[in-house]
Coordinates of C-alpha atoms in Angstrom, one line a residue:
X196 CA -31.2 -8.5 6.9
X197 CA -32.9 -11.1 4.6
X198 CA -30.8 -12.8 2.0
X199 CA -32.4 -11.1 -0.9
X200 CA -32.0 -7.4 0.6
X201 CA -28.1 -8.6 1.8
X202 CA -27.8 -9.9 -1.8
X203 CA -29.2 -6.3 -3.8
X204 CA -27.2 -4.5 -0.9
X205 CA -23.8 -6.0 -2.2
X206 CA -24.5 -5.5 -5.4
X207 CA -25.2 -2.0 -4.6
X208 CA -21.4 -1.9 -3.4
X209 CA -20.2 -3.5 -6.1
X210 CA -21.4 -1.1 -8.2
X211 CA -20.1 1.8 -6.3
X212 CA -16.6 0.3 -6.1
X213 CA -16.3 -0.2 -10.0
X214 CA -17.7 3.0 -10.6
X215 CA -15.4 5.1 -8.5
X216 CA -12.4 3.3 -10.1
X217 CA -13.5 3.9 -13.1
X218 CA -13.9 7.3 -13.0
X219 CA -10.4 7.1 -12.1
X220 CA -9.3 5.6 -14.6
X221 CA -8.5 2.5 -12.9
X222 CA -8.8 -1.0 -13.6
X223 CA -11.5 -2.8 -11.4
X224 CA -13.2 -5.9 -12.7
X225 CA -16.4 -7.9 -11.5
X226 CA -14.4 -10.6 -9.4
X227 CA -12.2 -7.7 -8.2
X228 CA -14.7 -5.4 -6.7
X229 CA -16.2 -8.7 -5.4
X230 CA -13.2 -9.0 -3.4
X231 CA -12.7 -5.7 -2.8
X232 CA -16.3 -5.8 -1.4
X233 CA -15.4 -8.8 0.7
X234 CA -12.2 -7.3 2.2
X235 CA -14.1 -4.5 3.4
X236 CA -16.6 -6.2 5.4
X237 CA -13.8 -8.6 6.8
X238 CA -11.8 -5.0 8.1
X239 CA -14.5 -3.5 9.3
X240 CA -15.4 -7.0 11.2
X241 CA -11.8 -7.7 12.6
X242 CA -11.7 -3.5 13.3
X243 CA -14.2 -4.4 16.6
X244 CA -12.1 -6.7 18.2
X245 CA -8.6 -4.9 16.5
X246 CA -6.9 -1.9 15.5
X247 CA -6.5 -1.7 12.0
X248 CA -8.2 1.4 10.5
X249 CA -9.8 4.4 12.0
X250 CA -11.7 4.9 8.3
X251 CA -14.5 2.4 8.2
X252 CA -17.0 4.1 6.6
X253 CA -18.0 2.3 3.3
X254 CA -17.5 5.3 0.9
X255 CA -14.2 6.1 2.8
X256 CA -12.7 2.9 2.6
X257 CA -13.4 2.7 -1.2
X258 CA -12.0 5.9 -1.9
X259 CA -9.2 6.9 0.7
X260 CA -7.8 3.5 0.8
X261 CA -8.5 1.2 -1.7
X262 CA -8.7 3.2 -4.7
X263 CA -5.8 5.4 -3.2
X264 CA -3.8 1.9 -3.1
X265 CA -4.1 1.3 -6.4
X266 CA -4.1 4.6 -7.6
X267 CA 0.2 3.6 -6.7
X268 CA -0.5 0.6 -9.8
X269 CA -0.5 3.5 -12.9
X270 CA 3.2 4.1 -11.9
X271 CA 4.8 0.7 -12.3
X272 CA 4.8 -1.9 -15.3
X273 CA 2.1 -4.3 -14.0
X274 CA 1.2 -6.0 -17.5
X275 CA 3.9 -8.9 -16.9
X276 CA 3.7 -9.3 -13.2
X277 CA 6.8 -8.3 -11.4
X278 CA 7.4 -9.1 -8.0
X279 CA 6.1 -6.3 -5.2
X280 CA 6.6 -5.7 -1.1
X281 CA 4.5 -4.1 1.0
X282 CA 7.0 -2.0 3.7
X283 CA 4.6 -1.9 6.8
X284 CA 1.3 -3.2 5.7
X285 CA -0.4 -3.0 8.3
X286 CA -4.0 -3.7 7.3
X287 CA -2.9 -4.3 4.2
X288 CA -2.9 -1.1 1.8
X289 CA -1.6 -0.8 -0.4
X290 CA -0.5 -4.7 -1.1
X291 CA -3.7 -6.4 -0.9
X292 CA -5.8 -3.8 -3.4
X293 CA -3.0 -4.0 -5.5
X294 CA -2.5 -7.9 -5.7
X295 CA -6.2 -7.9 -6.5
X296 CA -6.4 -5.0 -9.2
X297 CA -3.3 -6.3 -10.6
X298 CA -3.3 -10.0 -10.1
X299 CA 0.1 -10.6 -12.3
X300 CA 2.2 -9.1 -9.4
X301 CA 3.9 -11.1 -6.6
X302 CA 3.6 -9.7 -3.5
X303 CA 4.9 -9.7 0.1
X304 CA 3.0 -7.9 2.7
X305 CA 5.6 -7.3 5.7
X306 CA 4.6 -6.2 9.5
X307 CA 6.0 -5.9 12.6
X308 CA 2.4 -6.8 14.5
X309 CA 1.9 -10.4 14.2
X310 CA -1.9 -10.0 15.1
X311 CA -2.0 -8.4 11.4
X312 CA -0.4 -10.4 9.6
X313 CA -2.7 -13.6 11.0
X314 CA -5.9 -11.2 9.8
X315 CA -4.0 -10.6 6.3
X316 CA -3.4 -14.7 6.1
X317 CA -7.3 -14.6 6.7
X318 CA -8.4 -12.4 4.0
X319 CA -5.5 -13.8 1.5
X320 CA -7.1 -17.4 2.2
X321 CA -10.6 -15.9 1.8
X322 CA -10.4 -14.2 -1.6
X323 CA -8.4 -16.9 -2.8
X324 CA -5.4 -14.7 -3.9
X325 CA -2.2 -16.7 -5.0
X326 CA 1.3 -15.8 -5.6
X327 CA 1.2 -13.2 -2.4
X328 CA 2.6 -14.1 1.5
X329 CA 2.3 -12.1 4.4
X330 CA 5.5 -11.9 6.6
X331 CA 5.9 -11.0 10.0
X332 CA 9.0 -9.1 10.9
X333 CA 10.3 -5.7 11.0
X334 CA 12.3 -3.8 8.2
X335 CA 15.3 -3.5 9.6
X336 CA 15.6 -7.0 9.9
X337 CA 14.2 -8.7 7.1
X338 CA 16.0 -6.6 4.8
X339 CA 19.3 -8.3 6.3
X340 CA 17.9 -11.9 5.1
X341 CA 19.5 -12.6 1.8
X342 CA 16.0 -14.3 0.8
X343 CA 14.5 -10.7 0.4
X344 CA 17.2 -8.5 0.1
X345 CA 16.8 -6.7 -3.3
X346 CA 14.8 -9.5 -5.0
X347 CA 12.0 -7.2 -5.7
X348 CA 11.2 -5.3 -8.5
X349 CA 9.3 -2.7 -6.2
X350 CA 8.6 -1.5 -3.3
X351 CA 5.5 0.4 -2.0
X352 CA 4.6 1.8 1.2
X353 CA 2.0 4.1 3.0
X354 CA 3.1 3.6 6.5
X355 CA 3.4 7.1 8.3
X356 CA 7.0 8.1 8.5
X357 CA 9.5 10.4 7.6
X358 CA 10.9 9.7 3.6
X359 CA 14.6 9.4 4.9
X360 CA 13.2 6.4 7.4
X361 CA 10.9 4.9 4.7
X362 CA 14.0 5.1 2.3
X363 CA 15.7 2.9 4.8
X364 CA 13.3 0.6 5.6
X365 CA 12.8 -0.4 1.7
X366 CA 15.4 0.4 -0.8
X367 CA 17.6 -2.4 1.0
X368 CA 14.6 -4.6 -0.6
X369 CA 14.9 -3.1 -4.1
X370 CA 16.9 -4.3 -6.9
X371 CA 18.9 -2.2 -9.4
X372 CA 17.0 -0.8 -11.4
X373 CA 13.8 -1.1 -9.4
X374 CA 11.5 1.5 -7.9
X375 CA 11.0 2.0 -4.4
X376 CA 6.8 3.9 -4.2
X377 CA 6.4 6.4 -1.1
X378 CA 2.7 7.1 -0.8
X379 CA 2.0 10.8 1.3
X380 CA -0.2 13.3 1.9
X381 CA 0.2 17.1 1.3
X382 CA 3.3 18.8 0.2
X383 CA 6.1 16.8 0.5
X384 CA 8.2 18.9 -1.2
X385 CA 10.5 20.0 2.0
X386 CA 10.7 16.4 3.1
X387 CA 11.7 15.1 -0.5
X388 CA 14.9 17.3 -0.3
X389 CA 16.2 16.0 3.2
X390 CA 15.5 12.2 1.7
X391 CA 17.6 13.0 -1.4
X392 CA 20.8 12.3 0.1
X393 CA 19.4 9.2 2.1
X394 CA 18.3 8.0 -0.9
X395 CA 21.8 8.8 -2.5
X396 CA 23.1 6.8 0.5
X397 CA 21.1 4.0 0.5
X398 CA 22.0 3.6 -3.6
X399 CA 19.1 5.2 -5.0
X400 CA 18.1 8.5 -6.1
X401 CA 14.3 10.7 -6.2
X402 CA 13.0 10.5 -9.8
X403 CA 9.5 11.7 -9.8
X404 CA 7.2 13.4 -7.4
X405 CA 3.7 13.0 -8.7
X406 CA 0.6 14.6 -7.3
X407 CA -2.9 13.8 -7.9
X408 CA -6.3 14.5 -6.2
X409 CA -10.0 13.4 -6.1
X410 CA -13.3 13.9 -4.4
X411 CA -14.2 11.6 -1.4
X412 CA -17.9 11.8 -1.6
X413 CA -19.4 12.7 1.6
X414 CA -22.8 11.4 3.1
X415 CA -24.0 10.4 7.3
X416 CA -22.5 12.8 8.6
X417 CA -19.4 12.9 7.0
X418 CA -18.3 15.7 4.6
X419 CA -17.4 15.6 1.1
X420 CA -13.6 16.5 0.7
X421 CA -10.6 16.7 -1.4
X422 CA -7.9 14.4 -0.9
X423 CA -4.6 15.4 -2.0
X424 CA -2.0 12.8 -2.3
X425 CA 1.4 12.4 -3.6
X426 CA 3.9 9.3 -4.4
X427 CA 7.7 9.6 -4.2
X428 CA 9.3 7.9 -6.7
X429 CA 13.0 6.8 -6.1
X430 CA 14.7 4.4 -8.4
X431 CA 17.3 1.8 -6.9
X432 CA 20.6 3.1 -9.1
X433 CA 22.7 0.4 -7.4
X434 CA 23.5 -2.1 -4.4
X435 CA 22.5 -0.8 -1.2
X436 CA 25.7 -1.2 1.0
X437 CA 26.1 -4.1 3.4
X438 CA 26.0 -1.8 6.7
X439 CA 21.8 -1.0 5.7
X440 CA 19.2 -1.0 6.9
X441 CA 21.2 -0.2 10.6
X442 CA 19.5 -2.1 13.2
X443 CA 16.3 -2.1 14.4
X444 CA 15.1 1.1 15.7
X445 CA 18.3 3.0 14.5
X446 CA 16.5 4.7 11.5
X447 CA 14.2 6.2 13.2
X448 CA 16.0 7.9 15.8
X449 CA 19.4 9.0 13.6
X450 CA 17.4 9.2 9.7
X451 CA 20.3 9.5 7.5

């Protein structure tokens, strides 16, 4: 590809990226869907060698994870920063579009792969973010170390799990008074009750389910759809207790 036809093909995606968050009523900037742009085309490069996302068509990536990342941003108070971890990152959704849609925050992306965590260093360095680390470790364990243990004002995570697990691996990392974000697909309304009394547990409690859907556009052989999602609100009511998160593997094979 010739540098002028690379050059109108990028602006192409830029275009595409701001308009499909703003018809979400999202916030997406110039410089942001530059790096948005950018971050796609370094997954999607790193994907050949690594397993980070079985989505890498451009339309899909836009939609079913970056703008479903930041769809997470409408739910907490972004306008003075806050601090923010990422529970599971793994290619970095939803930290990294956040961090860039919502530049105020301070954010820790935690995984248990290392390989990850050097790609996320990589495209932190790249796009020239600031006030965000990645951290390699597991859940269990980090939320032990008195250095992250409820210093954050949030918690997000889309990593695929059971609530009562994810609840484990992240309130530890919540303060009082802090919000702990479970992104999911489908009805999670069954799954929500069993967490309750985890969360309860764990010193928080289940606030707000909220729902939302859009249309992923379809096009090469891939089919327009709806994509139904929902995020689990539970709010940190107090101190989790000293004996949590159990250790490692533990919340996964007795969830509370």
């Amino acid at each position: 590809m010739g540098i002028k036809s690379k050059a109108k093909g990028e602006s192409v995606e830029k275009e595409y990226i701001i308009q499909a968050f703003r018809q979400a009523d999202l916030p997406c900037t110039d410089r942001q869907a530059e790096q948005l742009m950018i971050f796609y085309h370094m997954l999607t490069e790193k994907n050949q060698v690594m397993n980070l996302t079985a989505i890498t068509d451009f339309r899909q990536v836009v939609y079913r994870h970056f703008l479903d990342s930041v769809y997470g941003g409408k739910y907490i108070s972004t306008d003075k920063g806050g601090s923010l971890i990422d529970i599971g990152t793994g290619a970095g959704f939803p930290g990294i579009p956040l961090k860039i849609c919502y530049p105020a925050l301070q954010v820790t992306l935690m995984d248990s792969l290392n390989k990850r965590i050097g790609f996320l260093k990589e495209v932190i360095q790249e796009l020239g973010l600031t006030d965000i680390d990645a951290v390699h470790s597991r859940a269990e364990d980090l939320g032990r170390n008195s250095s992250y243990r409820e210093q954050y004002d949030w918690a997000v995570s889309r990593a695929v799990a059971n609530l009562s697990v994810l609840s484990e691996y992240s309130l530890p990392f919540v303060k009082p008074g802090g919000y702990f974000l479970s992104y999911k697909s489908g009805e999670v309304k069954e799954e929500s009750q069993k967490a309750d009394k985890a969360a309860m547990i764990l010193g928080g409690r289940i606030e707000e389910i909220k729902e939302y859907s859009y249309t992923v556009p379809g096009g090469d052989e891939i089919e327009t759809e709806i994509y139904h999602r929902t995020i689990v609100m539970i709010k940190k009511i107090k101190s989790t207790g000293k004996k949590y998160p159990r250790k490692a593997g533990m919340p996964a094979k007795e969830p509370l």
